[in-house]
Structures are given as C-alpha cells and as structure tokens.
Amino acid sequence: MAQYLLLKHIEVQNANAIAGLTYGFPAITHFLGFAHALSRQLPGALGLRLGGVTVVSHENNVHVRQPTGWGDYVFALTRNPVTAKGETASINEEGRMNMQVSLLIEVEGLIAGDKAAAAQLIAEVKDLAPQRRLAGGQILTIGEVDLLADASMQKKALRRLMPGFVLCDRHDYLAQHHQHLLQHNAQASLFDAWCEFAMLTYHAVADDEHVPDDDNQPIPAQWQRVPKPKPGYLVPIMTGYRAISPCYAAGEVANVRDPEVPVSFVEAAYSVGEWRSVHRLKDIDDACWRYHGEHPWYLARVMAATHDEPIEPDVVPTTDDNTDFDPDFL
C-alpha cells in the first residue's frame, strides 16, 4: 500500500498565479517539481524517493485590482525603482498570489513499520521544505509534517484537511466533449473543446410572451448563461509539455540551465481539471498527480485515469516524429 507524506497548511506568499494561457492557480507541474527537488535533497542513506502529489487548496488570494472600481481585473504589479535618468523602469508583467495549500506526497522505498526511517524523513523534510520555493513563492510556515503509513491514517488525514478543495484530473471530459463536437462539426479540434470549458458564455433567449406585432420591431430577449459541457467546478489547467524540436545532445545548445543533459524545446500542454471538496475524495491515489513521459509528451496526470488527450501545441506534421514548430504561427 502507498504511503504519503503530509505537508499540512503550507502558507505561501507571492506564488506564480499564471500557468501558460491560464491564471488563478499555479500549474500542477510546480508541485511535482517541488516534490522532486525535495527528493533529490534527501540523504542517500534513506534510500527513499518522493513521487506523486495530491494538491489540496484551502485559501488563495490572487494579487489583482480593478483600476476603475468596476469591470475587468488586472494584476497588481510591483513598483520598481526609477532608472538613473529618473524614468520609470520597464517591467515584465507577473501574476502573483498568496495561498494556503496542503500536499500529500507519495513516498517510495520506505519499509512499513520502520519508525527510525520515518522519523528521519519527517525531520529532514521539516528542515528542507521551508528553504525551498513553492511555485516561485516563499514558504512562510508549514503547519504540520506527518507520515501517513496506512489506510486508517490516510482517511483521518483527509477529514482533517477540510475545509479544502482537491484538484482532480478530468481529461476524460475533454476527450468526450471533443467527440461530441465532432458529431456536429468534423473540423472541430481539441482546442475548440477545451475553450468551451474555459470560457464564460451567454446566449440570448427570445421572450415568447412579449413578441411585438410589428415584424420590424426587435424581439425582446434575455441573456442566459450557457452551462459548461459537464457539471462540476471545472477549470482549464496546464498539465505538462510537448516537444516541438528534436532532442539535442548535451552541450549542443548554448546557454541552457544544465549543459550536461540533453535538451529539447517544448510548448505547454493543457487539459481540464475539477476542484472537488476533500470529503468527496475516497482515496488519496484518486487525485495523485504523477509524471508520465512518452516522447514527445511529458505530462502530469492522475494515473488511475484511462484516457489522456491533452491540447496539441502549434505544430505541423512535417517529419516522422511530428516535432517541428510552425514559425508562421507567430
């Protein structure tokens, strides 16, 4: 049975609120990267590895404002010092947020009942986790670090995480809706299906009770919101990457972060997620995100799911491996 490391009520400030084309919560890859970085820093003598991550959101506050007091929100940006000429310095727009989350991180390689190893793991994580950034933000406090070694402890932990919402994988909804669109439009793409989960759409419904006698008069109508293709608190999310270039050998590309590993240029891949109350989660593994790599895809997904159809990036099939970027898109 899987064992999980609980990092409860992590307070984070100035986390990245932009994930590719979406905003409002960090990409799931941020949390998997955090677990991977922790895993690399654990002492080798422990012989442990941190794997998948279940994300529970308790509170979040995106740094936005309404310049006119109403209408669209814009990001509240930092004010940088003026230049040597006394002019306002140029900035890169960044979306930031404060959040409180809990993470349930899968632990691999720990023998059940090994209390000494469990105690050392908890002590190491308590020391290492606050030193790292989570989604680009600073970790202020961590309420509790505990090891959930059996099903009973895991069920109790889920109850103690309420109130909170867990991010679940709903790429099957995307695949189903895409097939539905194809029945009416053979040219419908996955992007069209994804947009219907992302957009807020309204349509006009004619008021049949007040139809004017004169055909030249406009027909009264009411604007009604169009429901999303599936029920639930569904959101567009970024779930990984897709290669848009060949895989270059180590050192072949200049100015990369790590010149000792192979390099490939990528674009973001998108899918659909659902926020569900923690009390509806029967098992932690049902919402545990893990990396799945199969060239040219590198995705985070819940492995219990059976279908995966992420949004294709902007590529043209000019080679056998279909990894060439279309420069005309820009």
PDB file of N, CA and C in Angstrom, residues 237-295:
ATOM      1  N   ILE A 237      -6.536  23.859 -17.153  1.00  0.00           N
ATOM      2  CA  ILE A 237      -5.266  23.757 -16.438  1.00  0.00           C
ATOM      3  C   ILE A 237      -4.146  23.402 -17.407  1.00  0.00           C
ATOM      4  N   MET A 238      -2.943  23.743 -16.997  1.00  0.00           N
ATOM      5  CA  MET A 238      -1.742  23.330 -17.718  1.00  0.00           C
ATOM      6  C   MET A 238      -1.228  22.052 -17.070  1.00  0.00           C
ATOM      7  N   THR A 239      -0.969  21.023 -17.887  1.00  0.00           N
ATOM      8  CA  THR A 239      -0.616  19.718 -17.327  1.00  0.00           C
ATOM      9  C   THR A 239       0.745  19.199 -17.759  1.00  0.00           C
ATOM     10  N   GLY A 240       1.506  19.966 -18.513  1.00  0.00           N
ATOM     11  CA  GLY A 240       2.819  19.471 -18.908  1.00  0.00           C
ATOM     12  C   GLY A 240       3.315  20.138 -20.171  1.00  0.00           C
ATOM     13  N   TYR A 241       4.084  19.366 -20.952  1.00  0.00           N
ATOM     14  CA  TYR A 241       4.763  19.938 -22.112  1.00  0.00           C
ATOM     15  C   TYR A 241       4.780  18.937 -23.262  1.00  0.00           C
ATOM     16  N   ARG A 242       5.005  19.489 -24.462  1.00  0.00           N
ATOM     17  CA  ARG A 242       5.195  18.659 -25.642  1.00  0.00           C
ATOM     18  C   ARG A 242       6.396  19.180 -26.415  1.00  0.00           C
ATOM     19  N   ALA A 243       7.253  18.269 -26.851  1.00  0.00           N
ATOM     20  CA  ALA A 243       8.449  18.663 -27.591  1.00  0.00           C
ATOM     21  C   ALA A 243       8.063  19.247 -28.943  1.00  0.00           C
ATOM     22  N   ILE A 244       8.711  20.345 -29.323  1.00  0.00           N
ATOM     23  CA  ILE A 244       8.497  20.953 -30.639  1.00  0.00           C
ATOM     24  C   ILE A 244       9.806  20.991 -31.425  1.00  0.00           C
ATOM     25  N   SER A 245      10.798  20.257 -30.943  1.00  0.00           N
ATOM     26  CA  SER A 245      12.082  20.184 -31.633  1.00  0.00           C
ATOM     27  C   SER A 245      12.676  18.813 -31.380  1.00  0.00           C
ATOM     28  N   PRO A 246      13.685  18.433 -32.135  1.00  0.00           N
ATOM     29  CA  PRO A 246      14.391  17.186 -31.811  1.00  0.00           C
ATOM     30  C   PRO A 246      15.072  17.294 -30.452  1.00  0.00           C
ATOM     31  N   CYS A 247      15.477  16.166 -29.919  1.00  0.00           N
ATOM     32  CA  CYS A 247      16.211  16.142 -28.654  1.00  0.00           C
ATOM     33  C   CYS A 247      17.700  16.313 -28.962  1.00  0.00           C
ATOM     34  N   TYR A 248      18.260  17.437 -28.517  1.00  0.00           N
ATOM     35  CA  TYR A 248      19.662  17.745 -28.797  1.00  0.00           C
ATOM     36  C   TYR A 248      20.561  17.131 -27.721  1.00  0.00           C
ATOM     37  N   ALA A 249      21.739  16.731 -28.134  1.00  0.00           N
ATOM     38  CA  ALA A 249      22.693  16.128 -27.204  1.00  0.00           C
ATOM     39  C   ALA A 249      23.179  17.161 -26.197  1.00  0.00           C
ATOM     40  N   ALA A 250      23.669  16.677 -25.065  1.00  0.00           N
ATOM     41  CA  ALA A 250      24.177  17.562 -24.014  1.00  0.00           C
ATOM     42  C   ALA A 250      25.297  18.442 -24.555  1.00  0.00           C
ATOM     43  N   GLY A 251      25.209  19.742 -24.280  1.00  0.00           N
ATOM     44  CA  GLY A 251      26.222  20.686 -24.719  1.00  0.00           C
ATOM     45  C   GLY A 251      26.029  21.224 -26.118  1.00  0.00           C
ATOM     46  N   GLU A 252      25.065  20.703 -26.868  1.00  0.00           N
ATOM     47  CA  GLU A 252      24.866  21.144 -28.250  1.00  0.00           C
ATOM     48  C   GLU A 252      24.161  22.492 -28.326  1.00  0.00           C
ATOM     49  N   VAL A 253      23.324  22.800 -27.337  1.00  0.00           N
ATOM     50  CA  VAL A 253      22.597  24.074 -27.299  1.00  0.00           C
ATOM     51  C   VAL A 253      23.235  24.966 -26.247  1.00  0.00           C
ATOM     52  N   ALA A 254      23.550  26.197 -26.638  1.00  0.00           N
ATOM     53  CA  ALA A 254      24.223  27.119 -25.726  1.00  0.00           C
ATOM     54  C   ALA A 254      23.242  27.755 -24.750  1.00  0.00           C
ATOM     55  N   ASN A 255      23.770  28.170 -23.602  1.00  0.00           N
ATOM     56  CA  ASN A 255      23.040  28.969 -22.611  1.00  0.00           C
ATOM     57  C   ASN A 255      21.824  28.258 -22.025  1.00  0.00           C
ATOM     58  N   VAL A 256      21.896  26.944 -21.869  1.00  0.00           N
ATOM     59  CA  VAL A 256      20.817  26.219 -21.204  1.00  0.00           C
ATOM     60  C   VAL A 256      21.131  26.114 -19.718  1.00  0.00           C
ATOM     61  N   ARG A 257      20.119  25.762 -18.937  1.00  0.00           N
ATOM     62  CA  ARG A 257      20.291  25.726 -17.488  1.00  0.00           C
ATOM     63  C   ARG A 257      21.300  24.664 -17.067  1.00  0.00           C
ATOM     64  N   ASP A 258      21.219  23.487 -17.658  1.00  0.00           N
ATOM     65  CA  ASP A 258      22.128  22.393 -17.307  1.00  0.00           C
ATOM     66  C   ASP A 258      22.750  21.850 -18.587  1.00  0.00           C
ATOM     67  N   PRO A 259      23.991  22.217 -18.895  1.00  0.00           N
ATOM     68  CA  PRO A 259      24.612  21.789 -20.157  1.00  0.00           C
ATOM     69  C   PRO A 259      25.016  20.321 -20.180  1.00  0.00           C
ATOM     70  N   GLU A 260      24.796  19.593 -19.086  1.00  0.00           N
ATOM     71  CA  GLU A 260      25.225  18.198 -19.012  1.00  0.00           C
ATOM     72  C   GLU A 260      24.109  17.210 -19.322  1.00  0.00           C
ATOM     73  N   VAL A 261      22.932  17.702 -19.692  1.00  0.00           N
ATOM     74  CA  VAL A 261      21.818  16.811 -20.020  1.00  0.00           C
ATOM     75  C   VAL A 261      21.281  17.169 -21.405  1.00  0.00           C
ATOM     76  N   PRO A 262      20.630  16.234 -22.099  1.00  0.00           N
ATOM     77  CA  PRO A 262      20.027  16.539 -23.402  1.00  0.00           C
ATOM     78  C   PRO A 262      18.960  17.624 -23.278  1.00  0.00           C
ATOM     79  N   VAL A 263      18.696  18.325 -24.382  1.00  0.00           N
ATOM     80  CA  VAL A 263      17.789  19.475 -24.373  1.00  0.00           C
ATOM     81  C   VAL A 263      16.780  19.336 -25.507  1.00  0.00           C
ATOM     82  N   SER A 264      15.543  19.722 -25.224  1.00  0.00           N
ATOM     83  CA  SER A 264      14.510  19.788 -26.249  1.00  0.00           C
ATOM     84  C   SER A 264      13.653  21.015 -25.985  1.00  0.00           C
ATOM     85  N   PHE A 265      13.266  21.724 -27.037  1.00  0.00           N
ATOM     86  CA  PHE A 265      12.366  22.862 -26.895  1.00  0.00           C
ATOM     87  C   PHE A 265      10.930  22.351 -26.831  1.00  0.00           C
ATOM     88  N   VAL A 266      10.125  22.982 -25.969  1.00  0.00           N
ATOM     89  CA  VAL A 266       8.774  22.470 -25.717  1.00  0.00           C
ATOM     90  C   VAL A 266       7.764  23.605 -25.710  1.00  0.00           C
ATOM     91  N   GLU A 267       6.498  23.224 -25.790  1.00  0.00           N
ATOM     92  CA  GLU A 267       5.372  24.127 -25.558  1.00  0.00           C
ATOM     93  C   GLU A 267       4.474  23.512 -24.495  1.00  0.00           C
ATOM     94  N   ALA A 268       3.666  24.355 -23.875  1.00  0.00           N
ATOM     95  CA  ALA A 268       2.779  23.886 -22.813  1.00  0.00           C
ATOM     96  C   ALA A 268       1.643  23.044 -23.381  1.00  0.00           C
ATOM     97  N   ALA A 269       1.220  22.050 -22.606  1.00  0.00           N
ATOM     98  CA  ALA A 269       0.053  21.223 -22.936  1.00  0.00           C
ATOM     99  C   ALA A 269      -1.030  21.492 -21.894  1.00  0.00           C
ATOM    100  N   TYR A 270      -2.280  21.488 -22.335  1.00  0.00           N
ATOM    101  CA  TYR A 270      -3.390  21.863 -21.463  1.00  0.00           C
ATOM    102  C   TYR A 270      -4.443  20.765 -21.421  1.00  0.00           C
ATOM    103  N   SER A 271      -5.189  20.757 -20.327  1.00  0.00           N
ATOM    104  CA  SER A 271      -6.280  19.812 -20.181  1.00  0.00           C
ATOM    105  C   SER A 271      -7.342  20.451 -19.285  1.00  0.00           C
ATOM    106  N   VAL A 272      -8.170  19.629 -18.664  1.00  0.00           N
ATOM    107  CA  VAL A 272      -9.261  20.110 -17.817  1.00  0.00           C
ATOM    108  C   VAL A 272      -9.126  19.478 -16.437  1.00  0.00           C
ATOM    109  N   GLY A 273      -9.325  20.287 -15.402  1.00  0.00           N
ATOM    110  CA  GLY A 273      -9.311  19.795 -14.033  1.00  0.00           C
ATOM    111  C   GLY A 273     -10.610  20.139 -13.334  1.00  0.00           C
ATOM    112  N   GLU A 274     -10.811  19.532 -12.180  1.00  0.00           N
ATOM    113  CA  GLU A 274     -12.011  19.809 -11.385  1.00  0.00           C
ATOM    114  C   GLU A 274     -11.620  19.968  -9.926  1.00  0.00           C
ATOM    115  N   TRP A 275     -12.106  21.041  -9.312  1.00  0.00           N
ATOM    116  CA  TRP A 275     -11.943  21.223  -7.875  1.00  0.00           C
ATOM    117  C   TRP A 275     -13.089  20.505  -7.166  1.00  0.00           C
ATOM    118  N   ARG A 276     -12.733  19.579  -6.284  1.00  0.00           N
ATOM    119  CA  ARG A 276     -13.738  18.824  -5.542  1.00  0.00           C
ATOM    120  C   ARG A 276     -13.450  18.952  -4.052  1.00  0.00           C
ATOM    121  N   SER A 277     -14.504  19.007  -3.269  1.00  0.00           N
ATOM    122  CA  SER A 277     -14.333  19.068  -1.822  1.00  0.00           C
ATOM    123  C   SER A 277     -13.614  17.817  -1.329  1.00  0.00           C
ATOM    124  N   VAL A 278     -12.776  17.988  -0.328  1.00  0.00           N
ATOM    125  CA  VAL A 278     -11.967  16.869   0.168  1.00  0.00           C
ATOM    126  C   VAL A 278     -12.843  15.711   0.638  1.00  0.00           C
ATOM    127  N   HIS A 279     -14.027  16.008   1.167  1.00  0.00           N
ATOM    128  CA  HIS A 279     -14.857  14.924   1.701  1.00  0.00           C
ATOM    129  C   HIS A 279     -15.356  13.984   0.599  1.00  0.00           C
ATOM    130  N   ARG A 280     -15.260  14.407  -0.666  1.00  0.00           N
ATOM    131  CA  ARG A 280     -15.682  13.554  -1.780  1.00  0.00           C
ATOM    132  C   ARG A 280     -14.548  12.671  -2.294  1.00  0.00           C
ATOM    133  N   LEU A 281     -13.361  12.832  -1.739  1.00  0.00           N
ATOM    134  CA  LEU A 281     -12.207  12.036  -2.164  1.00  0.00           C
ATOM    135  C   LEU A 281     -12.150  10.760  -1.324  1.00  0.00           C
ATOM    136  N   LYS A 282     -12.363   9.623  -1.962  1.00  0.00           N
ATOM    137  CA  LYS A 282     -12.385   8.354  -1.237  1.00  0.00           C
ATOM    138  C   LYS A 282     -10.986   7.821  -0.965  1.00  0.00           C
ATOM    139  N   ASP A 283     -10.062   8.092  -1.876  1.00  0.00           N
ATOM    140  CA  ASP A 283      -8.698   7.591  -1.727  1.00  0.00           C
ATOM    141  C   ASP A 283      -7.734   8.653  -2.240  1.00  0.00           C
ATOM    142  N   ILE A 284      -6.621   8.831  -1.548  1.00  0.00           N
ATOM    143  CA  ILE A 284      -5.644   9.847  -1.954  1.00  0.00           C
ATOM    144  C   ILE A 284      -5.153   9.589  -3.369  1.00  0.00           C
ATOM    145  N   ASP A 285      -5.014   8.322  -3.726  1.00  0.00           N
ATOM    146  CA  ASP A 285      -4.482   7.968  -5.040  1.00  0.00           C
ATOM    147  C   ASP A 285      -5.402   8.410  -6.173  1.00  0.00           C
ATOM    148  N   ASP A 286      -6.686   8.642  -5.879  1.00  0.00           N
ATOM    149  CA  ASP A 286      -7.631   9.065  -6.916  1.00  0.00           C
ATOM    150  C   ASP A 286      -7.336  10.469  -7.435  1.00  0.00           C
ATOM    151  N   ALA A 287      -6.524  11.239  -6.705  1.00  0.00           N
ATOM    152  CA  ALA A 287      -6.180  12.597  -7.143  1.00  0.00           C
ATOM    153  C   ALA A 287      -4.674  12.821  -7.084  1.00  0.00           C
ATOM    154  N   CYS A 288      -3.903  11.739  -7.152  1.00  0.00           N
ATOM    155  CA  CYS A 288      -2.447  11.840  -7.053  1.00  0.00           C
ATOM    156  C   CYS A 288      -1.853  12.032  -8.447  1.00  0.00           C
ATOM    157  N   TRP A 289      -1.269  13.200  -8.680  1.00  0.00           N
ATOM    158  CA  TRP A 289      -0.678  13.527  -9.978  1.00  0.00           C
ATOM    159  C   TRP A 289       0.739  12.972 -10.046  1.00  0.00           C
ATOM    160  N   ARG A 290       1.065  12.361 -11.181  1.00  0.00           N
ATOM    161  CA  ARG A 290       2.406  11.819 -11.403  1.00  0.00           C
ATOM    162  C   ARG A 290       2.860  12.184 -12.812  1.00  0.00           C
ATOM    163  N   TYR A 291       4.167  12.241 -12.988  1.00  0.00           N
ATOM    164  CA  TYR A 291       4.714  12.491 -14.319  1.00  0.00           C
ATOM    165  C   TYR A 291       4.559  11.248 -15.188  1.00  0.00           C
ATOM    166  N   HIS A 292       4.270  11.493 -16.451  1.00  0.00           N
ATOM    167  CA  HIS A 292       4.200  10.420 -17.436  1.00  0.00           C
ATOM    168  C   HIS A 292       4.908  10.912 -18.689  1.00  0.00           C
ATOM    169  N   GLY A 293       6.031  10.313 -19.009  1.00  0.00           N
ATOM    170  CA  GLY A 293       6.806  10.751 -20.160  1.00  0.00           C
ATOM    171  C   GLY A 293       6.799   9.725 -21.278  1.00  0.00           C
ATOM    172  N   GLU A 294       6.357  10.141 -22.434  1.00  0.00           N
ATOM    173  CA  GLU A 294       6.392   9.302 -23.636  1.00  0.00           C
ATOM    174  C   GLU A 294       6.574  10.246 -24.816  1.00  0.00           C
ATOM    175  N   HIS A 295       7.793  10.289 -25.340  1.00  0.00           N
ATOM    176  CA  HIS A 295       8.146  11.272 -26.362  1.00  0.00           C
ATOM    177  C   HIS A 295       7.101  11.310 -27.476  1.00  0.00           C
TER     178      HIS A 295
END
